[in-house]
DNA sequence: AAAATGTATTTTGTATACAAAATACAAAAA
DNA sequence: TTTTTGTATTTTGTATACAAAATACATTTT
């Protein structure tokens, strides 16, 4: 039966999930007919989804050869962190300038449940971390910024558990960033947000 | 006759050109069959090109309605400039840290022909300006950064002639940025690159 | 005349068909 | 055995076909 309501979107989401959870492995070739059949769709909407994923650095196309799950080398990971540094730094600056209590609240809410905890659940914290960083971007209301920030989920895949540094170390930093935003100190907010990413990058790089 | 060597790429380039030079107007609907026929191709490779353009903020898709040439409002233009501020600032920083004479040479070459000129040709300077800013990004060798920097050409379209401020004002600034990069002063390079964009943004905003 | 309804046309979204390029693999040659 | 060559198979890139949604437009109703 033929559907006409955006099959591409679910395919896109499904493939993204499969890539991020490792069901499709790095470097693996995506044979269109095979994947299309396994998902019960034709190659046309599948191709749309793949092109979207290519633009998110999750899939790589080699013309006349096929689509491959993007395999990130160390340099690319570092380069992605450098981009995040620039973008999240700017986001923190913008939020500090906006002075909106609701924004502070939402950012704090990511982490309040982890305060004064003896042991922090890594899985839960990792999710909160991802939420926080993506919120930082979204709350700016700058849609071009949001459009080019698609790296958030990538490191999840790169680093097994999704965290480069332990929660004990980063929880503090997150609240410092929020505090700087709340105080309206744009320079401080930007610097702290950048330092936060930079520390992780340097740790990854010197591994 | 059926071709099998990336028709999408030329279509993409052609459409991009048509959008940037105004042949396709902002907000105009792109009726696939019409464009496909006028380009002598089918809808399949056209769709690939359109999806690529969508990811570059040049085309907007409204599901089940069609693809439209993206019309940028003032907020979006400002938001794009904010992104450029973050990205080009970071690029200038990276180049300053890299300390490579060839890089300095290439950046300088963009503008040397305009030095000590009585009258500067706007068209030529506008092209040089675009070259400079895209080089700034490319020379970092950071491919994710290059991938997310696709705004360079957009303001060309937004601002008629492609320049927000007169060459007399910006020529100086460009050389100051290059000088800071050459001296290896990363903070200075980043600040100047950001200020350069910010000034144009503020001018646009207060129009 | 304006609004509502129904029908015809257009256009999108998806599936399928098919040619050419890429790949796999077996047979022949070195 | 290793390399080369030729053939069969697979897979991509493009074109086309077709159903459903969207749009246009004329007719009817108020």
JSON list of C-alpha atoms in Angstrom, two decimals, chain B:
[
{"chain": "B", "resi": 1, "resn": "UNK", "atom": "CA", "xyz": [19.43, 8.96, -22.69]},
{"chain": "B", "resi": 2, "resn": "UNK", "atom": "CA", "xyz": [20.24, 7.86, -19.18]},
{"chain": "B", "resi": 3, "resn": "UNK", "atom": "CA", "xyz": [23.29, 9.29, -17.48]},
{"chain": "B", "resi": 4, "resn": "UNK", "atom": "CA", "xyz": [24.85, 7.73, -14.44]},
{"chain": "B", "resi": 5, "resn": "UNK", "atom": "CA", "xyz": [27.44, 10.22, -13.32]},
{"chain": "B", "resi": 6, "resn": "UNK", "atom": "CA", "xyz": [26.01, 12.48, -10.71]},
{"chain": "B", "resi": 7, "resn": "UNK", "atom": "CA", "xyz": [23.52, 14.67, -12.46]},
{"chain": "B", "resi": 8, "resn": "UNK", "atom": "CA", "xyz": [22.51, 15.84, -9.01]},
{"chain": "B", "resi": 9, "resn": "UNK", "atom": "CA", "xyz": [25.71, 17.82, -8.55]},
{"chain": "B", "resi": 10, "resn": "UNK", "atom": "CA", "xyz": [25.28, 20.04, -11.63]},
{"chain": "B", "resi": 11, "resn": "UNK", "atom": "CA", "xyz": [21.60, 20.45, -10.80]},
{"chain": "B", "resi": 12, "resn": "UNK", "atom": "CA", "xyz": [22.53, 21.48, -7.28]},
{"chain": "B", "resi": 13, "resn": "UNK", "atom": "CA", "xyz": [25.04, 24.03, -8.56]},
{"chain": "B", "resi": 14, "resn": "UNK", "atom": "CA", "xyz": [22.65, 25.37, -11.17]},
{"chain": "B", "resi": 15, "resn": "UNK", "atom": "CA", "xyz": [19.81, 25.79, -8.68]},
{"chain": "B", "resi": 16, "resn": "UNK", "atom": "CA", "xyz": [22.12, 27.38, -6.14]},
{"chain": "B", "resi": 17, "resn": "UNK", "atom": "CA", "xyz": [23.23, 29.87, -8.76]},
{"chain": "B", "resi": 18, "resn": "UNK", "atom": "CA", "xyz": [19.64, 30.56, -9.76]},
{"chain": "B", "resi": 19, "resn": "UNK", "atom": "CA", "xyz": [18.70, 31.22, -6.16]},
{"chain": "B", "resi": 20, "resn": "UNK", "atom": "CA", "xyz": [21.71, 33.40, -5.43]},
{"chain": "B", "resi": 21, "resn": "UNK", "atom": "CA", "xyz": [21.37, 35.50, -8.55]},
{"chain": "B", "resi": 22, "resn": "UNK", "atom": "CA", "xyz": [17.64, 35.94, -8.07]},
{"chain": "B", "resi": 23, "resn": "UNK", "atom": "CA", "xyz": [16.51, 33.93, -11.06]},
{"chain": "B", "resi": 24, "resn": "UNK", "atom": "CA", "xyz": [14.49, 32.00, -8.53]},
{"chain": "B", "resi": 25, "resn": "UNK", "atom": "CA", "xyz": [12.95, 34.53, -6.20]},
{"chain": "B", "resi": 26, "resn": "UNK", "atom": "CA", "xyz": [12.61, 34.35, -2.44]},
{"chain": "B", "resi": 27, "resn": "UNK", "atom": "CA", "xyz": [9.48, 32.55, -1.39]},
{"chain": "B", "resi": 28, "resn": "UNK", "atom": "CA", "xyz": [8.91, 31.21, -4.90]},
{"chain": "B", "resi": 29, "resn": "UNK", "atom": "CA", "xyz": [7.53, 27.74, -5.10]},
{"chain": "B", "resi": 30, "resn": "UNK", "atom": "CA", "xyz": [9.71, 25.22, -6.85]},
{"chain": "B", "resi": 31, "resn": "UNK", "atom": "CA", "xyz": [7.37, 23.04, -8.87]},
{"chain": "B", "resi": 32, "resn": "UNK", "atom": "CA", "xyz": [9.46, 19.94, -9.34]},
{"chain": "B", "resi": 33, "resn": "UNK", "atom": "CA", "xyz": [8.11, 18.80, -12.68]},
{"chain": "B", "resi": 34, "resn": "UNK", "atom": "CA", "xyz": [8.53, 22.27, -14.17]},
{"chain": "B", "resi": 35, "resn": "UNK", "atom": "CA", "xyz": [12.12, 22.76, -13.02]},
{"chain": "B", "resi": 36, "resn": "UNK", "atom": "CA", "xyz": [13.00, 19.18, -13.89]},
{"chain": "B", "resi": 37, "resn": "UNK", "atom": "CA", "xyz": [11.71, 19.63, -17.39]},
{"chain": "B", "resi": 38, "resn": "UNK", "atom": "CA", "xyz": [13.42, 22.98, -17.86]},
{"chain": "B", "resi": 39, "resn": "UNK", "atom": "CA", "xyz": [16.70, 21.39, -16.80]},
{"chain": "B", "resi": 40, "resn": "UNK", "atom": "CA", "xyz": [16.04, 18.32, -18.90]},
{"chain": "B", "resi": 41, "resn": "UNK", "atom": "CA", "xyz": [16.21, 15.84, -16.02]},
{"chain": "B", "resi": 42, "resn": "UNK", "atom": "CA", "xyz": [13.76, 13.81, -14.01]},
{"chain": "B", "resi": 43, "resn": "UNK", "atom": "CA", "xyz": [12.49, 14.57, -10.52]},
{"chain": "B", "resi": 44, "resn": "UNK", "atom": "CA", "xyz": [14.71, 12.01, -8.82]},
{"chain": "B", "resi": 45, "resn": "UNK", "atom": "CA", "xyz": [18.09, 13.76, -9.14]},
{"chain": "B", "resi": 46, "resn": "UNK", "atom": "CA", "xyz": [16.36, 17.12, -8.80]},
{"chain": "B", "resi": 47, "resn": "UNK", "atom": "CA", "xyz": [15.00, 16.06, -5.44]},
{"chain": "B", "resi": 48, "resn": "UNK", "atom": "CA", "xyz": [18.52, 15.13, -4.28]},
{"chain": "B", "resi": 49, "resn": "UNK", "atom": "CA", "xyz": [19.74, 18.59, -5.21]},
{"chain": "B", "resi": 50, "resn": "UNK", "atom": "CA", "xyz": [16.79, 20.23, -3.48]},
{"chain": "B", "resi": 51, "resn": "UNK", "atom": "CA", "xyz": [17.42, 18.28, -0.29]},
{"chain": "B", "resi": 52, "resn": "UNK", "atom": "CA", "xyz": [21.04, 19.41, -0.32]},
{"chain": "B", "resi": 53, "resn": "UNK", "atom": "CA", "xyz": [19.90, 23.00, -0.76]},
{"chain": "B", "resi": 54, "resn": "UNK", "atom": "CA", "xyz": [17.42, 22.60, 2.05]},
{"chain": "B", "resi": 55, "resn": "UNK", "atom": "CA", "xyz": [20.28, 21.65, 4.32]},
{"chain": "B", "resi": 56, "resn": "UNK", "atom": "CA", "xyz": [22.03, 24.84, 3.33]},
{"chain": "B", "resi": 57, "resn": "UNK", "atom": "CA", "xyz": [19.14, 27.04, 4.29]},
{"chain": "B", "resi": 58, "resn": "UNK", "atom": "CA", "xyz": [18.50, 28.05, 0.69]},
{"chain": "B", "resi": 59, "resn": "UNK", "atom": "CA", "xyz": [15.35, 26.03, 0.20]},
{"chain": "B", "resi": 60, "resn": "UNK", "atom": "CA", "xyz": [12.53, 25.26, 2.57]},
{"chain": "B", "resi": 61, "resn": "UNK", "atom": "CA", "xyz": [10.35, 22.20, 2.38]},
{"chain": "B", "resi": 62, "resn": "UNK", "atom": "CA", "xyz": [6.78, 22.22, 3.57]},
{"chain": "B", "resi": 63, "resn": "UNK", "atom": "CA", "xyz": [5.67, 18.59, 3.65]},
{"chain": "B", "resi": 64, "resn": "UNK", "atom": "CA", "xyz": [3.01, 17.71, 1.14]},
{"chain": "B", "resi": 65, "resn": "UNK", "atom": "CA", "xyz": [3.03, 21.28, -0.10]},
{"chain": "B", "resi": 66, "resn": "UNK", "atom": "CA", "xyz": [6.30, 21.67, -1.88]},
{"chain": "B", "resi": 67, "resn": "UNK", "atom": "CA", "xyz": [9.73, 23.22, -1.84]},
{"chain": "B", "resi": 68, "resn": "UNK", "atom": "CA", "xyz": [10.11, 26.97, -1.67]},
{"chain": "B", "resi": 69, "resn": "UNK", "atom": "CA", "xyz": [13.07, 29.25, -2.13]},
{"chain": "B", "resi": 70, "resn": "UNK", "atom": "CA", "xyz": [13.87, 30.24, 1.43]},
{"chain": "B", "resi": 71, "resn": "UNK", "atom": "CA", "xyz": [12.85, 33.75, 2.26]},
{"chain": "B", "resi": 72, "resn": "UNK", "atom": "CA", "xyz": [14.98, 35.15, 5.05]},
{"chain": "B", "resi": 73, "resn": "UNK", "atom": "CA", "xyz": [13.49, 37.63, 7.46]},
{"chain": "B", "resi": 74, "resn": "UNK", "atom": "CA", "xyz": [15.55, 40.11, 9.43]},
{"chain": "B", "resi": 75, "resn": "UNK", "atom": "CA", "xyz": [15.80, 37.92, 12.50]},
{"chain": "B", "resi": 76, "resn": "UNK", "atom": "CA", "xyz": [17.15, 35.03, 10.47]},
{"chain": "B", "resi": 77, "resn": "UNK", "atom": "CA", "xyz": [19.73, 37.24, 8.81]},
{"chain": "B", "resi": 78, "resn": "UNK", "atom": "CA", "xyz": [20.86, 38.49, 12.19]},
{"chain": "B", "resi": 79, "resn": "UNK", "atom": "CA", "xyz": [20.93, 34.92, 13.48]},
{"chain": "B", "resi": 80, "resn": "UNK", "atom": "CA", "xyz": [23.09, 33.86, 10.57]},
{"chain": "B", "resi": 81, "resn": "UNK", "atom": "CA", "xyz": [25.51, 36.67, 11.31]},
{"chain": "B", "resi": 82, "resn": "UNK", "atom": "CA", "xyz": [25.68, 35.48, 14.90]},
{"chain": "B", "resi": 83, "resn": "UNK", "atom": "CA", "xyz": [26.62, 32.01, 13.68]},
{"chain": "B", "resi": 84, "resn": "UNK", "atom": "CA", "xyz": [29.24, 33.46, 11.40]},
{"chain": "B", "resi": 85, "resn": "UNK", "atom": "CA", "xyz": [30.60, 35.43, 14.34]},
{"chain": "B", "resi": 86, "resn": "UNK", "atom": "CA", "xyz": [31.08, 32.23, 16.31]},
{"chain": "B", "resi": 87, "resn": "UNK", "atom": "CA", "xyz": [32.48, 30.17, 13.45]},
{"chain": "B", "resi": 88, "resn": "UNK", "atom": "CA", "xyz": [34.76, 32.70, 11.82]},
{"chain": "B", "resi": 89, "resn": "UNK", "atom": "CA", "xyz": [35.99, 33.79, 15.23]},
{"chain": "B", "resi": 90, "resn": "UNK", "atom": "CA", "xyz": [36.98, 30.23, 16.01]},
{"chain": "B", "resi": 91, "resn": "UNK", "atom": "CA", "xyz": [38.54, 29.85, 12.57]},
{"chain": "B", "resi": 92, "resn": "UNK", "atom": "CA", "xyz": [40.70, 32.92, 13.09]},
{"chain": "B", "resi": 93, "resn": "UNK", "atom": "CA", "xyz": [41.78, 31.52, 16.44]},
{"chain": "B", "resi": 94, "resn": "UNK", "atom": "CA", "xyz": [42.73, 28.18, 14.92]},
{"chain": "B", "resi": 95, "resn": "UNK", "atom": "CA", "xyz": [44.69, 29.81, 12.11]},
{"chain": "B", "resi": 96, "resn": "UNK", "atom": "CA", "xyz": [46.56, 31.99, 14.59]},
{"chain": "B", "resi": 97, "resn": "UNK", "atom": "CA", "xyz": [47.53, 28.88, 16.51]},
{"chain": "B", "resi": 98, "resn": "UNK", "atom": "CA", "xyz": [48.65, 27.07, 13.39]},
{"chain": "B", "resi": 99, "resn": "UNK", "atom": "CA", "xyz": [51.37, 29.59, 12.47]},
{"chain": "B", "resi": 100, "resn": "UNK", "atom": "CA", "xyz": [51.65, 28.79, 8.80]},
{"chain": "B", "resi": 101, "resn": "UNK", "atom": "CA", "xyz": [53.17, 31.34, 6.40]},
{"chain": "B", "resi": 102, "resn": "UNK", "atom": "CA", "xyz": [51.34, 29.89, 3.42]},
{"chain": "B", "resi": 103, "resn": "UNK", "atom": "CA", "xyz": [48.06, 30.60, 5.14]},
{"chain": "B", "resi": 104, "resn": "UNK", "atom": "CA", "xyz": [48.95, 34.23, 5.73]},
{"chain": "B", "resi": 105, "resn": "UNK", "atom": "CA", "xyz": [50.00, 34.55, 2.12]},
{"chain": "B", "resi": 106, "resn": "UNK", "atom": "CA", "xyz": [46.71, 33.18, 0.84]},
{"chain": "B", "resi": 107, "resn": "UNK", "atom": "CA", "xyz": [44.66, 35.45, 3.05]},
{"chain": "B", "resi": 108, "resn": "UNK", "atom": "CA", "xyz": [46.68, 38.51, 2.07]},
{"chain": "B", "resi": 109, "resn": "UNK", "atom": "CA", "xyz": [46.41, 37.65, -1.60]},
{"chain": "B", "resi": 110, "resn": "UNK", "atom": "CA", "xyz": [42.67, 38.20, -1.43]},
{"chain": "B", "resi": 111, "resn": "UNK", "atom": "CA", "xyz": [43.13, 41.91, -0.87]},
{"chain": "B", "resi": 112, "resn": "UNK", "atom": "CA", "xyz": [46.60, 43.03, -2.01]},
{"chain": "B", "resi": 113, "resn": "UNK", "atom": "CA", "xyz": [45.24, 44.24, -5.34]},
{"chain": "B", "resi": 114, "resn": "UNK", "atom": "CA", "xyz": [43.00, 46.72, -3.54]},
{"chain": "B", "resi": 115, "resn": "UNK", "atom": "CA", "xyz": [45.78, 48.39, -1.57]},
{"chain": "B", "resi": 116, "resn": "UNK", "atom": "CA", "xyz": [46.59, 51.99, -2.44]},
{"chain": "B", "resi": 117, "resn": "UNK", "atom": "CA", "xyz": [43.77, 52.13, -4.94]},
{"chain": "B", "resi": 118, "resn": "UNK", "atom": "CA", "xyz": [41.92, 55.38, -5.45]},
{"chain": "B", "resi": 119, "resn": "UNK", "atom": "CA", "xyz": [38.66, 53.72, -6.31]},
{"chain": "B", "resi": 120, "resn": "UNK", "atom": "CA", "xyz": [37.80, 50.17, -5.37]},
{"chain": "B", "resi": 121, "resn": "UNK", "atom": "CA", "xyz": [35.60, 48.17, -7.69]},
{"chain": "B", "resi": 122, "resn": "UNK", "atom": "CA", "xyz": [32.70, 47.05, -5.56]},
{"chain": "B", "resi": 123, "resn": "UNK", "atom": "CA", "xyz": [31.99, 43.95, -7.58]},
{"chain": "B", "resi": 124, "resn": "UNK", "atom": "CA", "xyz": [35.60, 42.76, -7.41]},
{"chain": "B", "resi": 125, "resn": "UNK", "atom": "CA", "xyz": [35.93, 43.61, -3.74]},
{"chain": "B", "resi": 126, "resn": "UNK", "atom": "CA", "xyz": [32.72, 41.81, -2.92]},
{"chain": "B", "resi": 127, "resn": "UNK", "atom": "CA", "xyz": [34.10, 38.68, -4.57]},
{"chain": "B", "resi": 128, "resn": "UNK", "atom": "CA", "xyz": [37.39, 39.03, -2.71]},
{"chain": "B", "resi": 129, "resn": "UNK", "atom": "CA", "xyz": [35.50, 39.45, 0.53]},
{"chain": "B", "resi": 130, "resn": "UNK", "atom": "CA", "xyz": [33.58, 36.26, -0.04]},
{"chain": "B", "resi": 131, "resn": "UNK", "atom": "CA", "xyz": [36.79, 34.47, -0.93]},
{"chain": "B", "resi": 132, "resn": "UNK", "atom": "CA", "xyz": [38.50, 35.71, 2.22]},
{"chain": "B", "resi": 133, "resn": "UNK", "atom": "CA", "xyz": [35.78, 34.62, 4.57]},
{"chain": "B", "resi": 134, "resn": "UNK", "atom": "CA", "xyz": [35.42, 31.21, 3.01]},
{"chain": "B", "resi": 135, "resn": "UNK", "atom": "CA", "xyz": [39.22, 30.78, 3.02]},
{"chain": "B", "resi": 136, "resn": "UNK", "atom": "CA", "xyz": [39.29, 31.64, 6.69]},
{"chain": "B", "resi": 137, "resn": "UNK", "atom": "CA", "xyz": [37.17, 28.57, 7.28]},
{"chain": "B", "resi": 138, "resn": "UNK", "atom": "CA", "xyz": [38.73, 26.25, 4.71]},
{"chain": "B", "resi": 139, "resn": "UNK", "atom": "CA", "xyz": [42.32, 26.89, 5.77]},
{"chain": "B", "resi": 140, "resn": "UNK", "atom": "CA", "xyz": [41.63, 25.59, 9.25]},
{"chain": "B", "resi": 141, "resn": "UNK", "atom": "CA", "xyz": [41.42, 22.11, 7.75]},
{"chain": "B", "resi": 142, "resn": "UNK", "atom": "CA", "xyz": [38.51, 21.45, 10.13]},
{"chain": "B", "resi": 143, "resn": "UNK", "atom": "CA", "xyz": [36.04, 19.68, 7.88]},
{"chain": "B", "resi": 144, "resn": "UNK", "atom": "CA", "xyz": [33.06, 19.65, 10.25]},
{"chain": "B", "resi": 145, "resn": "UNK", "atom": "CA", "xyz": [33.54, 23.41, 10.56]},
{"chain": "B", "resi": 146, "resn": "UNK", "atom": "CA", "xyz": [33.59, 23.73, 6.80]},
{"chain": "B", "resi": 147, "resn": "UNK", "atom": "CA", "xyz": [30.49, 21.60, 6.53]},
{"chain": "B", "resi": 148, "resn": "UNK", "atom": "CA", "xyz": [28.43, 23.80, 8.85]},
{"chain": "B", "resi": 149, "resn": "UNK", "atom": "CA", "xyz": [29.68, 27.03, 7.34]},
{"chain": "B", "resi": 150, "resn": "UNK", "atom": "CA", "xyz": [27.37, 27.46, 4.41]},
{"chain": "B", "resi": 151, "resn": "UNK", "atom": "CA", "xyz": [26.20, 30.95, 5.18]},
{"chain": "B", "resi": 152, "resn": "UNK", "atom": "CA", "xyz": [29.01, 32.67, 3.35]},
{"chain": "B", "resi": 153, "resn": "UNK", "atom": "CA", "xyz": [27.11, 33.14, 0.16]},
{"chain": "B", "resi": 154, "resn": "UNK", "atom": "CA", "xyz": [23.75, 33.83, 1.66]},
{"chain": "B", "resi": 155, "resn": "UNK", "atom": "CA", "xyz": [24.27, 37.48, 2.52]},
{"chain": "B", "resi": 156, "resn": "UNK", "atom": "CA", "xyz": [25.28, 38.08, -1.05]},
{"chain": "B", "resi": 157, "resn": "UNK", "atom": "CA", "xyz": [21.71, 37.44, -1.87]},
{"chain": "B", "resi": 158, "resn": "UNK", "atom": "CA", "xyz": [20.28, 39.23, 1.12]},
{"chain": "B", "resi": 159, "resn": "UNK", "atom": "CA", "xyz": [22.18, 42.43, 0.58]},
{"chain": "B", "resi": 160, "resn": "UNK", "atom": "CA", "xyz": [21.92, 43.47, -3.03]},
{"chain": "B", "resi": 161, "resn": "UNK", "atom": "CA", "xyz": [25.54, 44.06, -3.90]},
{"chain": "B", "resi": 162, "resn": "UNK", "atom": "CA", "xyz": [26.91, 41.63, -1.33]},
{"chain": "B", "resi": 163, "resn": "UNK", "atom": "CA", "xyz": [28.55, 44.20, 0.93]},
{"chain": "B", "resi": 164, "resn": "UNK", "atom": "CA", "xyz": [27.12, 45.61, 4.11]},
{"chain": "B", "resi": 165, "resn": "UNK", "atom": "CA", "xyz": [29.85, 48.14, 4.69]},
{"chain": "B", "resi": 166, "resn": "UNK", "atom": "CA", "xyz": [32.11, 50.08, 2.27]},
{"chain": "B", "resi": 167, "resn": "UNK", "atom": "CA", "xyz": [35.49, 48.58, 1.30]},
{"chain": "B", "resi": 168, "resn": "UNK", "atom": "CA", "xyz": [37.27, 51.60, 2.75]},
{"chain": "B", "resi": 169, "resn": "UNK", "atom": "CA", "xyz": [36.07, 50.50, 6.16]},
{"chain": "B", "resi": 170, "resn": "UNK", "atom": "CA", "xyz": [36.46, 46.74, 5.90]},
{"chain": "B", "resi": 171, "resn": "UNK", "atom": "CA", "xyz": [39.75, 46.53, 4.00]},
{"chain": "B", "resi": 172, "resn": "UNK", "atom": "CA", "xyz": [41.57, 47.77, 7.07]},
{"chain": "B", "resi": 173, "resn": "UNK", "atom": "CA", "xyz": [39.78, 45.31, 9.29]},
{"chain": "B", "resi": 174, "resn": "UNK", "atom": "CA", "xyz": [40.65, 42.39, 7.04]},
{"chain": "B", "resi": 175, "resn": "UNK", "atom": "CA", "xyz": [44.34, 43.22, 7.25]},
{"chain": "B", "resi": 176, "resn": "UNK", "atom": "CA", "xyz": [44.14, 43.66, 11.00]},
{"chain": "B", "resi": 177, "resn": "UNK", "atom": "CA", "xyz": [42.69, 40.16, 11.27]},
{"chain": "B", "resi": 178, "resn": "UNK", "atom": "CA", "xyz": [45.41, 38.75, 9.03]},
{"chain": "B", "resi": 179, "resn": "UNK", "atom": "CA", "xyz": [48.06, 40.55, 11.08]},
{"chain": "B", "resi": 180, "resn": "UNK", "atom": "CA", "xyz": [46.75, 39.09, 14.31]},
{"chain": "B", "resi": 181, "resn": "UNK", "atom": "CA", "xyz": [46.73, 35.63, 12.78]},
{"chain": "B", "resi": 182, "resn": "UNK", "atom": "CA", "xyz": [50.28, 36.10, 11.50]},
{"chain": "B", "resi": 183, "resn": "UNK", "atom": "CA", "xyz": [51.46, 37.21, 14.92]},
{"chain": "B", "resi": 184, "resn": "UNK", "atom": "CA", "xyz": [49.98, 34.09, 16.47]},
{"chain": "B", "resi": 185, "resn": "UNK", "atom": "CA", "xyz": [47.81, 36.10, 18.80]},
{"chain": "B", "resi": 186, "resn": "UNK", "atom": "CA", "xyz": [44.79, 33.78, 18.95]},
{"chain": "B", "resi": 187, "resn": "UNK", "atom": "CA", "xyz": [42.64, 35.91, 21.23]},
{"chain": "B", "resi": 188, "resn": "UNK", "atom": "CA", "xyz": [43.23, 39.03, 19.20]},
{"chain": "B", "resi": 189, "resn": "UNK", "atom": "CA", "xyz": [42.56, 37.18, 15.94]},
{"chain": "B", "resi": 190, "resn": "UNK", "atom": "CA", "xyz": [39.30, 35.76, 17.24]},
{"chain": "B", "resi": 191, "resn": "UNK", "atom": "CA", "xyz": [38.15, 39.06, 18.71]},
{"chain": "B", "resi": 192, "resn": "UNK", "atom": "CA", "xyz": [38.88, 41.00, 15.54]},
{"chain": "B", "resi": 193, "resn": "UNK", "atom": "CA", "xyz": [37.20, 38.43, 13.32]},
{"chain": "B", "resi": 194, "resn": "UNK", "atom": "CA", "xyz": [34.14, 38.54, 15.53]},
{"chain": "B", "resi": 195, "resn": "UNK", "atom": "CA", "xyz": [34.07, 42.30, 15.74]},
{"chain": "B", "resi": 196, "resn": "UNK", "atom": "CA", "xyz": [34.28, 42.47, 11.96]},
{"chain": "B", "resi": 197, "resn": "UNK", "atom": "CA", "xyz": [31.10, 40.42, 11.58]},
{"chain": "B", "resi": 198, "resn": "UNK", "atom": "CA", "xyz": [29.40, 42.05, 14.53]},
{"chain": "B", "resi": 199, "resn": "UNK", "atom": "CA", "xyz": [29.81, 45.53, 13.07]},
{"chain": "B", "resi": 200, "resn": "UNK", "atom": "CA", "xyz": [28.08, 44.47, 9.87]},
{"chain": "B", "resi": 201, "resn": "UNK", "atom": "CA", "xyz": [25.35, 42.73, 11.80]},
{"chain": "B", "resi": 202, "resn": "UNK", "atom": "CA", "xyz": [24.66, 45.79, 13.93]},
{"chain": "B", "resi": 203, "resn": "UNK", "atom": "CA", "xyz": [24.55, 47.96, 10.86]},
{"chain": "B", "resi": 204, "resn": "UNK", "atom": "CA", "xyz": [22.04, 45.63, 9.24]},
{"chain": "B", "resi": 205, "resn": "UNK", "atom": "CA", "xyz": [19.94, 45.46, 12.34]},
{"chain": "B", "resi": 206, "resn": "UNK", "atom": "CA", "xyz": [19.72, 49.17, 12.89]},
{"chain": "B", "resi": 207, "resn": "UNK", "atom": "CA", "xyz": [18.75, 49.91, 9.33]}
]
